[in-house]
mmCIF file with all atom_site columns, C-alpha atoms in Angstrom:
data_model
loop_
_atom_site.group_PDB
_atom_site.id
_atom_site.type_symbol
_atom_site.label_atom_id
_atom_site.label_alt_id
_atom_site.label_comp_id
_atom_site.label_asym_id
_atom_site.label_entity_id
_atom_site.label_seq_id
_atom_site.pdbx_PDB_ins_code
_atom_site.Cartn_x
_atom_site.Cartn_y
_atom_site.Cartn_z
_atom_site.occupancy
_atom_site.B_iso_or_equiv
_atom_site.pdbx_formal_charge
_atom_site.auth_seq_id
_atom_site.auth_comp_id
_atom_site.auth_asym_id
_atom_site.auth_atom_id
_atom_site.pdbx_PDB_model_num
ATOM 1   C CA . UNK A 1 1   ? -12.329 0.388   -36.191 1.00 33.00 ? 8   UNK A CA 1
ATOM 2   C CA . UNK A 1 2   ? -13.341 -0.711  -32.201 1.00 42.00 ? 9   UNK A CA 1
ATOM 3   C CA . UNK A 1 3   ? -13.181 3.032   -31.417 1.00 40.00 ? 10  UNK A CA 1
ATOM 4   C CA . UNK A 1 4   ? -14.617 5.937   -33.266 1.00 40.00 ? 11  UNK A CA 1
ATOM 5   C CA . UNK A 1 5   ? -11.616 8.959   -32.842 1.00 40.00 ? 12  UNK A CA 1
ATOM 6   C CA . UNK A 1 6   ? -11.851 12.468  -31.169 1.00 42.00 ? 13  UNK A CA 1
ATOM 7   C CA . UNK A 1 7   ? -13.410 15.082  -33.421 1.00 43.00 ? 14  UNK A CA 1
ATOM 8   C CA . UNK A 1 8   ? -10.259 16.443  -35.410 1.00 43.00 ? 15  UNK A CA 1
ATOM 9   C CA . UNK A 1 9   ? -8.180  13.493  -34.353 1.00 43.00 ? 16  UNK A CA 1
ATOM 10  C CA . UNK A 1 10  ? -7.070  10.656  -36.070 1.00 43.00 ? 17  UNK A CA 1
ATOM 11  C CA . UNK A 1 11  ? -7.582  7.261   -34.646 1.00 44.00 ? 18  UNK A CA 1
ATOM 12  C CA . UNK A 1 12  ? -3.743  6.822   -34.326 1.00 49.00 ? 19  UNK A CA 1
ATOM 13  C CA . UNK A 1 13  ? -3.691  9.855   -32.240 1.00 52.00 ? 20  UNK A CA 1
ATOM 14  C CA . UNK A 1 14  ? -6.545  9.643   -30.421 1.00 61.00 ? 21  UNK A CA 1
ATOM 15  C CA . UNK A 1 15  ? -6.013  9.403   -26.596 1.00 70.00 ? 22  UNK A CA 1
ATOM 16  C CA . UNK A 1 16  ? -6.769  5.899   -25.442 1.00 72.00 ? 23  UNK A CA 1
ATOM 17  C CA . UNK A 1 17  ? -8.235  6.805   -22.044 1.00 88.00 ? 24  UNK A CA 1
ATOM 18  C CA . UNK A 1 18  ? -6.746  4.244   -20.212 1.00 95.00 ? 25  UNK A CA 1
ATOM 19  C CA . UNK A 1 19  ? -6.589  3.564   -16.555 1.00 97.00 ? 26  UNK A CA 1
ATOM 20  C CA . UNK A 1 20  ? -2.974  2.018   -15.124 1.00 97.00 ? 27  UNK A CA 1
ATOM 21  C CA . UNK A 1 21  ? -2.545  1.245   -11.203 1.00 97.00 ? 28  UNK A CA 1
ATOM 22  C CA . UNK A 1 22  ? 0.068   -0.391  -9.464  1.00 97.00 ? 29  UNK A CA 1
ATOM 23  C CA . UNK A 1 23  ? -1.163  -3.413  -7.982  1.00 97.00 ? 30  UNK A CA 1
ATOM 24  C CA . UNK A 1 24  ? 0.361   -6.176  -5.350  1.00 97.00 ? 31  UNK A CA 1
ATOM 25  C CA . UNK A 1 25  ? 0.784   -9.284  -7.402  1.00 97.00 ? 32  UNK A CA 1
ATOM 26  C CA . UNK A 1 26  ? 1.190   -13.040 -5.318  1.00 98.00 ? 33  UNK A CA 1
ATOM 27  C CA . UNK A 1 27  ? 3.421   -15.445 -6.647  1.00 98.00 ? 34  UNK A CA 1
ATOM 28  C CA . UNK A 1 28  ? 3.989   -19.252 -5.411  1.00 97.00 ? 35  UNK A CA 1
ATOM 29  C CA . UNK A 1 29  ? 5.462   -22.347 -7.156  1.00 97.00 ? 36  UNK A CA 1
ATOM 30  C CA . UNK A 1 30  ? 3.357   -25.107 -7.815  1.00 97.00 ? 37  UNK A CA 1
ATOM 31  C CA . UNK A 1 31  ? 3.647   -28.636 -8.869  1.00 96.00 ? 38  UNK A CA 1
ATOM 32  C CA . UNK A 1 32  ? 3.607   -29.097 -12.310 1.00 96.00 ? 39  UNK A CA 1
ATOM 33  C CA . UNK A 1 33  ? 0.572   -31.954 -12.299 1.00 96.00 ? 40  UNK A CA 1
ATOM 34  C CA . UNK A 1 34  ? -2.953  -32.509 -13.220 1.00 96.00 ? 41  UNK A CA 1
ATOM 35  C CA . UNK A 1 35  ? -4.883  -30.373 -10.072 1.00 96.00 ? 42  UNK A CA 1
ATOM 36  C CA . UNK A 1 36  ? -1.191  -28.594 -9.124  1.00 96.00 ? 43  UNK A CA 1
ATOM 37  C CA . UNK A 1 37  ? -3.092  -25.111 -9.549  1.00 97.00 ? 44  UNK A CA 1
ATOM 38  C CA . UNK A 1 38  ? -6.157  -26.444 -8.219  1.00 97.00 ? 45  UNK A CA 1
ATOM 39  C CA . UNK A 1 39  ? -4.856  -26.833 -4.698  1.00 96.00 ? 46  UNK A CA 1
ATOM 40  C CA . UNK A 1 40  ? -3.633  -23.731 -4.317  1.00 96.00 ? 47  UNK A CA 1
ATOM 41  C CA . UNK A 1 41  ? -6.668  -21.727 -6.187  1.00 97.00 ? 48  UNK A CA 1
ATOM 42  C CA . UNK A 1 42  ? -8.866  -23.871 -3.641  1.00 97.00 ? 49  UNK A CA 1
ATOM 43  C CA . UNK A 1 43  ? -7.339  -22.427 -0.411  1.00 96.00 ? 50  UNK A CA 1
ATOM 44  C CA . UNK A 1 44  ? -7.832  -19.068 -1.965  1.00 98.00 ? 51  UNK A CA 1
ATOM 45  C CA . UNK A 1 45  ? -11.132 -19.556 -2.485  1.00 98.00 ? 52  UNK A CA 1
ATOM 46  C CA . UNK A 1 46  ? -12.132 -21.017 0.853   1.00 97.00 ? 53  UNK A CA 1
ATOM 47  C CA . UNK A 1 47  ? -11.026 -18.135 2.220   1.00 97.00 ? 54  UNK A CA 1
ATOM 48  C CA . UNK A 1 48  ? -13.236 -15.485 0.418   1.00 97.00 ? 55  UNK A CA 1
ATOM 49  C CA . UNK A 1 49  ? -10.358 -14.220 -2.440  1.00 97.00 ? 56  UNK A CA 1
ATOM 50  C CA . UNK A 1 50  ? -11.987 -12.414 -5.306  1.00 97.00 ? 57  UNK A CA 1
ATOM 51  C CA . UNK A 1 51  ? -9.098  -13.132 -7.758  1.00 97.00 ? 58  UNK A CA 1
ATOM 52  C CA . UNK A 1 52  ? -9.245  -10.897 -10.691 1.00 96.00 ? 59  UNK A CA 1
ATOM 53  C CA . UNK A 1 53  ? -5.958  -12.329 -12.972 1.00 97.00 ? 60  UNK A CA 1
ATOM 54  C CA . UNK A 1 54  ? -4.370  -16.010 -12.631 1.00 97.00 ? 61  UNK A CA 1
ATOM 55  C CA . UNK A 1 55  ? -1.595  -16.337 -14.551 1.00 96.00 ? 62  UNK A CA 1
ATOM 56  C CA . UNK A 1 56  ? -0.066  -20.107 -13.955 1.00 96.00 ? 63  UNK A CA 1
ATOM 57  C CA . UNK A 1 57  ? 3.139   -21.737 -16.113 1.00 95.00 ? 64  UNK A CA 1
ATOM 58  C CA . UNK A 1 58  ? 5.528   -24.521 -16.131 1.00 96.00 ? 65  UNK A CA 1
ATOM 59  C CA . UNK A 1 59  ? 9.246   -23.581 -15.228 1.00 95.00 ? 66  UNK A CA 1
ATOM 60  C CA . UNK A 1 60  ? 12.283  -25.091 -16.615 1.00 95.00 ? 67  UNK A CA 1
ATOM 61  C CA . UNK A 1 61  ? 12.692  -27.101 -13.404 1.00 94.00 ? 68  UNK A CA 1
ATOM 62  C CA . UNK A 1 62  ? 11.308  -30.727 -13.872 1.00 94.00 ? 69  UNK A CA 1
ATOM 63  C CA . UNK A 1 63  ? 7.527   -31.092 -12.029 1.00 95.00 ? 70  UNK A CA 1
ATOM 64  C CA . UNK A 1 64  ? 7.494   -27.653 -11.400 1.00 97.00 ? 71  UNK A CA 1
ATOM 65  C CA . UNK A 1 65  ? 5.135   -24.510 -12.433 1.00 97.00 ? 72  UNK A CA 1
ATOM 66  C CA . UNK A 1 66  ? 4.393   -20.857 -10.533 1.00 97.00 ? 73  UNK A CA 1
ATOM 67  C CA . UNK A 1 67  ? 1.619   -19.099 -10.296 1.00 98.00 ? 74  UNK A CA 1
ATOM 68  C CA . UNK A 1 68  ? 1.147   -15.415 -9.983  1.00 97.00 ? 75  UNK A CA 1
ATOM 69  C CA . UNK A 1 69  ? -2.622  -14.180 -8.740  1.00 98.00 ? 76  UNK A CA 1
ATOM 70  C CA . UNK A 1 70  ? -4.124  -10.588 -7.556  1.00 97.00 ? 77  UNK A CA 1
ATOM 71  C CA . UNK A 1 71  ? -5.848  -9.025  -5.935  1.00 97.00 ? 78  UNK A CA 1
ATOM 72  C CA . UNK A 1 72  ? -5.529  -11.044 -1.953  1.00 98.00 ? 79  UNK A CA 1
ATOM 73  C CA . UNK A 1 73  ? -7.013  -8.912  -0.110  1.00 97.00 ? 80  UNK A CA 1
ATOM 74  C CA . UNK A 1 74  ? -8.625  -9.031  3.502   1.00 96.00 ? 81  UNK A CA 1
ATOM 75  C CA . UNK A 1 75  ? -7.099  -10.712 6.542   1.00 97.00 ? 82  UNK A CA 1
ATOM 76  C CA . UNK A 1 76  ? -8.333  -14.291 5.934   1.00 97.00 ? 83  UNK A CA 1
ATOM 77  C CA . UNK A 1 77  ? -7.316  -14.417 2.302   1.00 97.00 ? 84  UNK A CA 1
ATOM 78  C CA . UNK A 1 78  ? -4.033  -12.755 3.229   1.00 98.00 ? 85  UNK A CA 1
ATOM 79  C CA . UNK A 1 79  ? -3.892  -15.135 5.769   1.00 97.00 ? 86  UNK A CA 1
ATOM 80  C CA . UNK A 1 80  ? -4.835  -18.175 3.394   1.00 97.00 ? 87  UNK A CA 1
ATOM 81  C CA . UNK A 1 81  ? -2.360  -17.277 0.587   1.00 98.00 ? 88  UNK A CA 1
ATOM 82  C CA . UNK A 1 82  ? 0.751   -16.594 3.067   1.00 97.00 ? 89  UNK A CA 1
ATOM 83  C CA . UNK A 1 83  ? -0.108  -20.789 4.602   1.00 97.00 ? 90  UNK A CA 1
ATOM 84  C CA . UNK A 1 84  ? -0.401  -21.849 1.183   1.00 95.00 ? 91  UNK A CA 1
ATOM 85  C CA . UNK A 1 85  ? 3.149   -20.591 -0.123  1.00 96.00 ? 92  UNK A CA 1
ATOM 86  C CA . UNK A 1 86  ? 2.125   -17.496 -1.687  1.00 98.00 ? 93  UNK A CA 1
ATOM 87  C CA . UNK A 1 87  ? 4.011   -14.371 -1.560  1.00 97.00 ? 94  UNK A CA 1
ATOM 88  C CA . UNK A 1 88  ? 4.855   -11.098 -2.289  1.00 96.00 ? 95  UNK A CA 1
ATOM 89  C CA . UNK A 1 89  ? 7.685   -10.730 -4.866  1.00 95.00 ? 96  UNK A CA 1
ATOM 90  C CA . UNK A 1 90  ? 10.215  -7.964  -4.049  1.00 94.00 ? 97  UNK A CA 1
ATOM 91  C CA . UNK A 1 91  ? 11.560  -8.226  -7.642  1.00 94.00 ? 98  UNK A CA 1
ATOM 92  C CA . UNK A 1 92  ? 8.522   -7.904  -9.579  1.00 95.00 ? 99  UNK A CA 1
ATOM 93  C CA . UNK A 1 93  ? 6.424   -4.958  -9.326  1.00 97.00 ? 100 UNK A CA 1
ATOM 94  C CA . UNK A 1 94  ? 3.105   -4.998  -11.188 1.00 98.00 ? 101 UNK A CA 1
ATOM 95  C CA . UNK A 1 95  ? 0.618   -2.090  -13.048 1.00 98.00 ? 102 UNK A CA 1
ATOM 96  C CA . UNK A 1 96  ? -2.964  -2.760  -14.105 1.00 98.00 ? 103 UNK A CA 1
ATOM 97  C CA . UNK A 1 97  ? -4.071  -1.246  -17.493 1.00 98.00 ? 104 UNK A CA 1
ATOM 98  C CA . UNK A 1 98  ? -7.147  -1.661  -18.639 1.00 97.00 ? 105 UNK A CA 1
ATOM 99  C CA . UNK A 1 99  ? -9.634  0.906   -20.988 1.00 96.00 ? 106 UNK A CA 1
ATOM 100 C CA . UNK A 1 100 ? -11.509 -0.071  -24.409 1.00 96.00 ? 107 UNK A CA 1
ATOM 101 C CA . UNK A 1 101 ? -9.749  -2.280  -27.092 1.00 95.00 ? 108 UNK A CA 1
ATOM 102 C CA . UNK A 1 102 ? -9.474  -0.726  -30.187 1.00 94.00 ? 109 UNK A CA 1
ATOM 103 C CA . UNK A 1 103 ? -6.665  -2.495  -33.205 1.00 94.00 ? 110 UNK A CA 1
ATOM 104 C CA . UNK A 1 104 ? -2.963  -1.539  -32.205 1.00 94.00 ? 111 UNK A CA 1
ATOM 105 C CA . UNK A 1 105 ? -3.537  -0.518  -29.096 1.00 94.00 ? 112 UNK A CA 1
ATOM 106 C CA . UNK A 1 106 ? -0.841  -3.172  -27.572 1.00 95.00 ? 113 UNK A CA 1
ATOM 107 C CA . UNK A 1 107 ? 1.790   -1.628  -30.134 1.00 96.00 ? 114 UNK A CA 1
ATOM 108 C CA . UNK A 1 108 ? 1.038   1.528   -28.519 1.00 95.00 ? 115 UNK A CA 1
ATOM 109 C CA . UNK A 1 109 ? 1.361   0.863   -24.940 1.00 96.00 ? 116 UNK A CA 1
ATOM 110 C CA . UNK A 1 110 ? 4.483   -0.478  -25.711 1.00 96.00 ? 117 UNK A CA 1
ATOM 111 C CA . UNK A 1 111 ? 5.856   2.210   -28.152 1.00 97.00 ? 118 UNK A CA 1
ATOM 112 C CA . UNK A 1 112 ? 4.962   4.768   -24.862 1.00 97.00 ? 119 UNK A CA 1
ATOM 113 C CA . UNK A 1 113 ? 6.766   2.861   -22.325 1.00 97.00 ? 120 UNK A CA 1
ATOM 114 C CA . UNK A 1 114 ? 9.823   2.373   -24.933 1.00 97.00 ? 121 UNK A CA 1
ATOM 115 C CA . UNK A 1 115 ? 10.419  6.069   -25.572 1.00 97.00 ? 122 UNK A CA 1
ATOM 116 C CA . UNK A 1 116 ? 9.726   6.904   -21.870 1.00 97.00 ? 123 UNK A CA 1
ATOM 117 C CA . UNK A 1 117 ? 12.683  4.768   -21.275 1.00 97.00 ? 124 UNK A CA 1
ATOM 118 C CA . UNK A 1 118 ? 10.862  2.132   -19.233 1.00 97.00 ? 125 UNK A CA 1
ATOM 119 C CA . UNK A 1 119 ? 11.847  -1.483  -20.042 1.00 94.00 ? 126 UNK A CA 1
ATOM 120 C CA . UNK A 1 120 ? 9.254   -4.673  -18.765 1.00 95.00 ? 127 UNK A CA 1
ATOM 121 C CA . UNK A 1 121 ? 10.091  -8.154  -17.638 1.00 95.00 ? 128 UNK A CA 1
ATOM 122 C CA . UNK A 1 122 ? 6.622   -9.363  -18.637 1.00 95.00 ? 129 UNK A CA 1
ATOM 123 C CA . UNK A 1 123 ? 3.316   -8.426  -19.732 1.00 96.00 ? 130 UNK A CA 1
ATOM 124 C CA . UNK A 1 124 ? -0.381  -10.159 -20.699 1.00 95.00 ? 131 UNK A CA 1
ATOM 125 C CA . UNK A 1 125 ? -2.982  -8.927  -21.966 1.00 95.00 ? 132 UNK A CA 1
ATOM 126 C CA . UNK A 1 126 ? -6.827  -10.345 -22.586 1.00 96.00 ? 133 UNK A CA 1
ATOM 127 C CA . UNK A 1 127 ? -9.816  -8.590  -24.053 1.00 96.00 ? 134 UNK A CA 1
ATOM 128 C CA . UNK A 1 128 ? -13.447 -9.279  -23.364 1.00 95.00 ? 135 UNK A CA 1
ATOM 129 C CA . UNK A 1 129 ? -16.142 -7.709  -25.672 1.00 95.00 ? 136 UNK A CA 1
ATOM 130 C CA . UNK A 1 130 ? -14.728 -4.136  -26.235 1.00 96.00 ? 137 UNK A CA 1
ATOM 131 C CA . UNK A 1 131 ? -13.153 -3.814  -23.458 1.00 97.00 ? 138 UNK A CA 1
ATOM 132 C CA . UNK A 1 132 ? -9.618  -5.387  -22.102 1.00 96.00 ? 139 UNK A CA 1
ATOM 133 C CA . UNK A 1 133 ? -7.254  -5.453  -18.695 1.00 97.00 ? 140 UNK A CA 1
ATOM 134 C CA . UNK A 1 134 ? -3.432  -6.303  -18.905 1.00 97.00 ? 141 UNK A CA 1
ATOM 135 C CA . UNK A 1 135 ? -0.902  -6.461  -15.971 1.00 98.00 ? 142 UNK A CA 1
ATOM 136 C CA . UNK A 1 136 ? 2.449   -5.327  -16.772 1.00 98.00 ? 143 UNK A CA 1
ATOM 137 C CA . UNK A 1 137 ? 5.676   -6.533  -14.805 1.00 97.00 ? 144 UNK A CA 1
ATOM 138 C CA . UNK A 1 138 ? 8.602   -4.132  -14.070 1.00 97.00 ? 145 UNK A CA 1
ATOM 139 C CA . UNK A 1 139 ? 11.859  -4.395  -12.650 1.00 94.00 ? 146 UNK A CA 1
ATOM 140 C CA . UNK A 1 140 ? 11.177  -2.069  -9.997  1.00 96.00 ? 147 UNK A CA 1
ATOM 141 C CA . UNK A 1 141 ? 8.797   -0.070  -8.063  1.00 96.00 ? 148 UNK A CA 1
ATOM 142 C CA . UNK A 1 142 ? 9.967   3.285   -9.761  1.00 97.00 ? 149 UNK A CA 1
ATOM 143 C CA . UNK A 1 143 ? 9.472   1.620   -13.095 1.00 97.00 ? 150 UNK A CA 1
ATOM 144 C CA . UNK A 1 144 ? 6.185   0.663   -12.061 1.00 98.00 ? 151 UNK A CA 1
ATOM 145 C CA . UNK A 1 145 ? 4.863   4.033   -11.070 1.00 98.00 ? 152 UNK A CA 1
ATOM 146 C CA . UNK A 1 146 ? 6.775   5.752   -14.363 1.00 98.00 ? 153 UNK A CA 1
ATOM 147 C CA . UNK A 1 147 ? 4.512   3.282   -16.322 1.00 98.00 ? 154 UNK A CA 1
ATOM 148 C CA . UNK A 1 148 ? 0.905   3.854   -14.746 1.00 98.00 ? 155 UNK A CA 1
ATOM 149 C CA . UNK A 1 149 ? 1.547   7.427   -15.297 1.00 97.00 ? 156 UNK A CA 1
ATOM 150 C CA . UNK A 1 150 ? 2.759   7.456   -18.891 1.00 97.00 ? 157 UNK A CA 1
ATOM 151 C CA . UNK A 1 151 ? -0.380  5.002   -19.789 1.00 97.00 ? 158 UNK A CA 1
ATOM 152 C CA . UNK A 1 152 ? -2.687  7.296   -17.790 1.00 95.00 ? 159 UNK A CA 1
ATOM 153 C CA . UNK A 1 153 ? -1.321  10.147  -20.784 1.00 93.00 ? 160 UNK A CA 1
ATOM 154 C CA . UNK A 1 154 ? -1.968  7.793   -23.487 1.00 88.00 ? 161 UNK A CA 1
#
């Protein structure tokens, strides 16, 4: 088992102790070709951006992809992001979730959101050692606020 249960509680009901906070995710269209992602990322790196998350994928439109990054902090990185075609989407509101990884935690997160009536448009997650980080994309700022509050109690 990845984590011991607290005294008197089973692993299934032990508090997960998650950190959950809203974050600004920036998005840009990229060319779906060798070097397309690098073209965007190099401009951010040159401006001193230190990214915690990068997600890129193809779109249904031939020759196009989409890239999501966070965080963009500081005037130089913000200016570079804007000049490179990144923007803050008005229809995606994100929550960064992190904590100790354990079996079944993804299911617990999804169930807690579902039970709270929160539908999400996307989720990504990765575990490294005993910890994980996940990004949840919601349709509204209100849903992102509610999701963060629900997950902090999980």
